[in-house]
CSV table of C-alpha atoms in Angstrom, one decimal:
chain,number,residue,atom,x,y,z
H,14,PRO,CA,194.3,29.1,92.9
H,15,THR,CA,192.6,32.0,90.8
H,16,LYS,CA,189.2,31.6,92.5
H,17,PHE,CA,191.1,31.2,95.9
H,18,SER,CA,192.8,34.8,94.7
H,19,ILE,CA,189.8,36.4,94.1
H,20,CYS,CA,188.0,35.6,97.0
H,21,CYS,CA,191.7,36.8,98.8
H,22,CYS,CA,190.9,40.3,96.9
H,23,LEU,CA,187.2,39.9,97.9
H,24,PHE,CA,187.8,39.9,101.6
H,25,ILE,CA,190.3,42.6,101.7
H,26,LEU,CA,188.1,44.9,99.7
H,27,PHE,CA,185.4,44.2,102.3
H,28,LEU,CA,187.7,44.8,105.3
H,29,PHE,CA,188.6,48.2,103.4
H,30,LEU,CA,185.8,49.4,102.9
H,31,SER,CA,184.4,48.8,106.8
H,32,GLU,CA,187.5,50.3,107.7
H,33,LEU,CA,187.3,53.5,105.3
H,34,THR,CA,183.6,53.6,106.9
H,35,GLY,CA,184.8,54.0,110.7
H,36,PHE,CA,187.1,56.4,109.8
H,37,ILE,CA,185.1,58.8,107.8
H,38,ALA,CA,182.4,58.6,110.5
H,39,THR,CA,182.5,61.1,113.0
H,40,GLU,CA,182.7,60.3,116.5
H,41,ILE,CA,181.0,62.3,119.5
H,42,VAL,CA,183.3,61.8,122.5
H,43,ASN,CA,181.4,63.1,125.9
H,44,GLU,CA,183.1,64.2,129.4
H,45,LEU,CA,181.5,65.6,132.8
H,46,TYR,CA,183.9,68.4,134.2
H,47,VAL,CA,183.2,71.1,137.1
H,48,ASP,CA,183.6,74.5,135.1
H,49,ASP,CA,181.5,77.5,134.0
H,50,PRO,CA,182.3,76.6,130.2
H,51,ASP,CA,181.0,80.0,128.8
H,52,LYS,CA,183.1,82.5,130.4
H,53,ASP,CA,182.1,85.4,127.7
H,54,SER,CA,178.8,85.5,128.3
H,55,GLY,CA,178.8,88.3,130.9
H,56,GLY,CA,177.3,86.0,133.4
H,57,LYS,CA,174.3,85.7,131.3
H,58,ILE,CA,172.2,82.6,129.8
H,59,GLU,CA,169.7,83.5,126.9
H,60,VAL,CA,166.4,81.9,127.8
H,61,ASN,CA,163.8,81.1,124.7
H,62,LEU,CA,159.8,80.5,126.1
H,63,ASN,CA,156.8,79.9,123.8
H,64,ILE,CA,153.5,79.1,125.9
H,65,SER,CA,149.9,79.5,125.2
H,66,LEU,CA,147.6,80.0,127.6
H,67,PRO,CA,143.8,80.0,125.6
H,68,ASN,CA,141.7,81.3,128.3
H,69,LEU,CA,143.8,84.4,129.3
H,70,HIS,CA,143.6,87.4,127.8
H,71,CYS,CA,147.1,89.1,126.4
H,72,ASP,CA,146.4,92.6,128.0
H,73,LEU,CA,146.8,90.5,131.5
H,74,VAL,CA,149.9,88.6,130.3
H,75,GLY,CA,153.6,89.5,131.6
H,76,LEU,CA,156.6,87.6,132.1
H,77,ASP,CA,158.2,88.6,135.8
H,78,ILE,CA,162.1,87.5,136.6
H,79,GLN,CA,163.8,87.2,139.9
H,80,ASP,CA,166.8,86.2,141.1
H,81,GLU,CA,169.5,85.9,144.2
H,82,MET,CA,171.3,88.7,142.6
H,83,GLY,CA,168.3,91.1,143.7
H,84,ARG,CA,166.9,91.3,139.9
H,85,HIS,CA,163.0,92.1,140.5
H,86,GLU,CA,161.9,92.7,137.3
H,87,VAL,CA,158.0,92.9,136.5
H,88,GLY,CA,156.6,92.7,133.0
H,89,HIS,CA,159.8,91.9,131.2
H,90,ILE,CA,158.6,93.2,127.5
H,91,ASP,CA,161.6,93.1,125.6
H,92,ASN,CA,162.7,90.8,123.0
H,93,SER,CA,158.7,89.4,123.2
H,94,MET,CA,155.8,89.3,121.5
H,95,LYS,CA,152.0,88.0,122.6
H,96,ILE,CA,149.5,86.9,119.9
H,97,PRO,CA,145.7,86.7,120.8
H,98,LEU,CA,144.2,83.3,120.6
H,99,ASN,CA,140.9,82.2,120.5
H,100,ASN,CA,139.5,85.6,119.2
H,101,ASP,CA,141.4,87.7,121.6
H,102,TYR,CA,140.2,85.0,124.5
H,103,GLY,CA,143.7,83.7,125.2
H,104,CYS,CA,147.0,84.5,124.4
H,105,ARG,CA,150.3,83.0,122.9
H,106,PHE,CA,153.6,84.5,124.4
H,107,GLU,CA,157.1,84.5,122.9
H,108,GLY,CA,160.2,85.7,124.5
H,109,LYS,CA,163.4,86.0,124.3
H,110,PHE,CA,165.0,87.0,127.5
H,111,SER,CA,168.8,86.5,129.6
H,112,ILE,CA,169.1,85.3,133.2
H,113,ASN,CA,171.8,85.6,135.7
H,114,LYS,CA,174.1,82.5,136.6
H,115,VAL,CA,172.4,82.3,139.8
H,116,PRO,CA,169.5,80.7,141.8
H,117,GLY,CA,166.0,82.5,140.7
H,118,ASN,CA,162.9,82.1,138.7
H,119,PHE,CA,160.8,83.9,135.9
H,120,HIS,CA,157.1,83.3,136.1
H,121,VAL,CA,154.3,84.1,133.8
H,122,SER,CA,151.3,85.7,135.8
H,123,THR,CA,148.8,88.6,135.8
H,124,HIS,CA,150.9,91.0,138.0
H,125,SER,CA,152.0,93.2,135.6
H,126,ALA,CA,148.3,94.3,134.6
H,127,THR,CA,146.7,97.2,135.4
H,128,ALA,CA,143.5,95.8,136.8
H,129,GLN,CA,144.2,92.2,138.2
H,130,PRO,CA,141.3,89.8,137.4
H,131,GLN,CA,138.9,88.4,139.4
H,132,ASN,CA,139.7,84.5,138.6
H,133,PRO,CA,142.8,84.2,136.0
H,134,ASP,CA,142.7,81.0,134.2
H,135,MET,CA,146.3,79.5,134.2
H,136,THR,CA,146.0,76.4,132.0
H,137,HIS,CA,148.4,76.1,129.5
H,138,ILE,CA,150.6,74.2,126.6
H,139,ILE,CA,154.3,74.5,126.9
H,140,HIS,CA,155.9,74.7,123.2
H,141,LYS,CA,159.2,75.7,123.9
H,142,LEU,CA,161.9,76.3,126.7
H,143,THR,CA,165.1,76.0,125.9
H,144,PHE,CA,168.5,77.6,127.1
H,145,GLY,CA,171.3,79.1,125.5
H,146,ASP,CA,172.7,78.5,121.5
H,147,LYS,CA,170.6,75.8,119.6
H,148,LEU,CA,172.6,72.5,119.5
H,149,LYS,CA,170.5,70.3,116.9
H,150,VAL,CA,172.9,67.5,116.3
H,151,ASP,CA,171.6,63.5,115.2
H,152,ASN,CA,174.5,62.1,117.1
H,153,VAL,CA,173.6,64.3,120.7
H,154,GLN,CA,170.2,62.9,122.2
H,155,GLY,CA,169.5,65.2,125.5
H,156,ALA,CA,167.2,67.0,127.5
H,157,PHE,CA,167.6,70.4,125.9
H,158,ASN,CA,163.5,71.1,125.2
H,159,ALA,CA,162.7,68.9,128.4
H,160,LEU,CA,159.4,70.8,128.6
H,161,ALA,CA,158.3,70.7,125.2
H,162,GLY,CA,154.5,69.9,124.6
H,163,ALA,CA,153.8,69.7,128.3
H,164,ASP,CA,149.8,70.0,128.3
H,165,ARG,CA,147.9,71.6,131.6
H,166,LEU,CA,144.7,72.6,129.8
H,167,ALA,CA,142.6,69.8,132.2
H,168,SER,CA,144.3,71.1,135.5
H,169,ASN,CA,142.4,73.4,137.8
H,170,PRO,CA,141.9,76.9,135.8
H,171,LEU,CA,143.2,78.8,139.3
H,172,ALA,CA,146.0,76.9,140.3
H,173,SER,CA,149.5,77.9,140.3
H,174,HIS,CA,152.0,75.7,138.5
H,175,ASP,CA,156.1,75.2,139.6
H,176,TYR,CA,158.4,73.9,137.2
H,177,ILE,CA,161.3,73.4,139.0
H,178,LEU,CA,164.8,73.3,136.8
H,179,LYS,CA,168.0,71.9,137.6
H,180,ILE,CA,170.2,73.4,134.4
H,181,VAL,CA,173.0,71.5,133.2
H,182,PRO,CA,175.8,73.3,130.7
H,183,THR,CA,176.5,71.8,127.9
H,184,VAL,CA,179.3,72.1,125.0
H,185,TYR,CA,179.1,70.8,121.5
H,186,GLU,CA,183.1,71.1,120.4
H,187,ASP,CA,182.9,70.3,116.0
H,188,MET,CA,185.4,68.8,114.4
H,189,GLY,CA,186.9,72.3,113.8
H,190,GLY,CA,187.4,72.9,117.2
H,191,LYS,CA,184.1,75.7,117.1
H,192,GLN,CA,182.5,75.8,120.3
H,193,ARG,CA,178.4,76.2,120.8
H,194,PHE,CA,177.1,76.6,124.2
H,195,SER,CA,173.9,75.1,125.5
H,196,TYR,CA,172.0,73.8,128.3
H,197,GLN,CA,170.0,70.7,129.2
H,198,TYR,CA,167.6,70.8,131.8
H,199,THR,CA,165.7,67.9,134.3
H,200,VAL,CA,162.4,69.4,135.6
H,201,ALA,CA,159.5,68.3,138.5
H,202,ASN,CA,156.7,69.7,139.0
H,203,LYS,CA,154.0,70.4,141.3
H,204,GLU,CA,150.4,72.2,141.1
H,205,TYR,CA,148.8,73.9,144.2
H,206,VAL,CA,146.4,77.1,144.4
H,207,ALA,CA,148.1,80.1,146.2
H,208,TYR,CA,146.6,82.7,148.1
H,209,SER,CA,147.3,86.9,148.7
H,210,HIS,CA,147.6,88.1,152.1
H,211,THR,CA,143.8,89.1,151.7
H,212,GLY,CA,142.6,85.9,150.8
H,213,ARG,CA,142.4,86.5,146.9
H,214,ILE,CA,144.0,83.5,144.8
H,215,ILE,CA,146.7,84.7,142.1
H,216,PRO,CA,147.8,81.8,140.2
H,217,ALA,CA,150.9,82.1,138.2
H,218,ILE,CA,153.2,79.9,136.0
H,219,TRP,CA,156.6,79.4,137.9
H,220,PHE,CA,159.9,78.6,136.5
H,221,ARG,CA,162.2,78.0,139.3
H,222,TYR,CA,166.0,77.0,138.1
H,223,ASP,CA,169.4,76.3,139.6
H,224,LEU,CA,172.8,75.6,137.5
H,225,SER,CA,174.5,72.5,138.2
H,226,PRO,CA,178.6,73.0,138.9
H,227,ILE,CA,179.0,69.7,136.3
H,228,THR,CA,179.4,70.5,132.7
H,229,VAL,CA,179.0,67.9,129.5
H,230,LYS,CA,181.1,67.9,126.9
H,231,TYR,CA,180.3,66.7,123.6
H,232,THR,CA,183.6,66.4,121.0
H,233,GLU,CA,183.7,65.6,117.2
H,234,ARG,CA,186.4,63.1,116.5
H,235,ARG,CA,187.6,61.2,113.8
H,236,GLN,CA,190.0,58.2,113.8
H,237,PRO,CA,194.0,59.5,113.0
H,238,LEU,CA,195.1,59.0,109.4
H,239,TYR,CA,198.2,56.9,110.5
H,240,ARG,CA,195.6,54.8,112.5
H,241,PHE,CA,193.7,54.2,109.4
H,242,ILE,CA,196.9,53.2,107.1
H,243,THR,CA,198.4,50.8,110.0
H,244,THR,CA,195.1,49.1,110.0
H,245,VAL,CA,194.7,49.0,105.9
H,246,CYS,CA,198.1,47.4,106.0
H,247,ALA,CA,197.6,44.9,108.5
H,248,ILE,CA,194.5,44.0,106.7
H,249,ILE,CA,196.3,43.4,103.5
H,250,GLY,CA,199.4,41.8,105.2
H,251,GLY,CA,197.3,39.7,107.5
H,252,THR,CA,195.0,38.5,104.6
H,253,PHE,CA,198.0,37.5,102.8
H,254,THR,CA,199.5,35.7,105.3
H,255,VAL,CA,196.4,33.9,106.3
H,256,ALA,CA,195.7,33.2,102.6
H,257,GLY,CA,199.5,31.6,102.5
H,258,ILE,CA,199.1,29.2,105.4
H,259,ILE,CA,195.6,28.3,104.1
H,260,ASP,CA,197.2,27.1,100.4
H,261,SER,CA,200.1,25.7,102.1
H,262,CYS,CA,197.9,23.7,104.5
H,263,VAL,CA,196.0,22.6,101.5
H,264,PHE,CA,198.9,21.7,99.2
H,265,THR,CA,200.6,19.8,101.8
H,266,ALA,CA,197.1,17.5,102.4
H,267,SER,CA,196.5,17.3,98.8
H,268,GLU,CA,200.4,15.5,98.5
H,269,ALA,CA,200.0,13.3,101.4
H,270,TRP,CA,196.5,12.1,99.4
H,271,LYS,CA,198.4,11.6,96.4
H,272,LYS,CA,201.3,9.5,98.0
H,273,ILE,CA,198.3,7.5,100.1
H,274,GLN,CA,196.8,6.9,97.0
H,275,LEU,CA,199.9,5.8,95.2
H,276,GLY,CA,201.0,3.3,98.0
H,277,LYS,CA,197.5,1.5,97.3
H,278,MET,CA,198.1,0.9,94.1
H,279,SER,CA,201.7,-0.3,94.2
């Protein structure tokens, strides 16, 4: 009986610890709905772009922004930095800027240069392209930086590159109810040679974007305390009930066996 009681206590302890682990752990629940989640943004989305063009001088590199609201900005320079590469032969462009929540594009090109080069080389590597707040949560896997590591160094130097992005609003709400607004995106790309009306090749790296009306929301949740207490009570009560049944069955079988042995002896 003592060994049996110890086994029951160990079994209860095991189930209790398993349930406690589940209670402490945070569950991530996701849902989809149609809405603009970040209404306080003023209709803007923050963009972070980090791209290297190892064969194009920094004086020639510029960022242009266009959209369907009539925005047309050539040579955007606010919150941007150009770092020379390969002994000033190449350039790394890092920029943080905002776009309107309407279809449009931003592109890296030589359009803002005072003197257009004869054969600009648009081979490149994209280190980072993200939208909105940085969302780094272990339990959330998503395409927040889908173009990271895109390598086009082996492509045609005079080719233009189109990256067609479908941006999906994403909300993360923690246990305290604080929300962070980010954006995932899918991407398709194509490469082609573009000519101007004068027959000149003017390559660029285009990021053409559109927003999805569907919002993805991730919410942190934890098991309610009352459910945890109920489960623990069920574990203790259930274990002792089952132990009592087993003990009763063993005792009954033992008594029956004794009677059978006594019957044989008599």
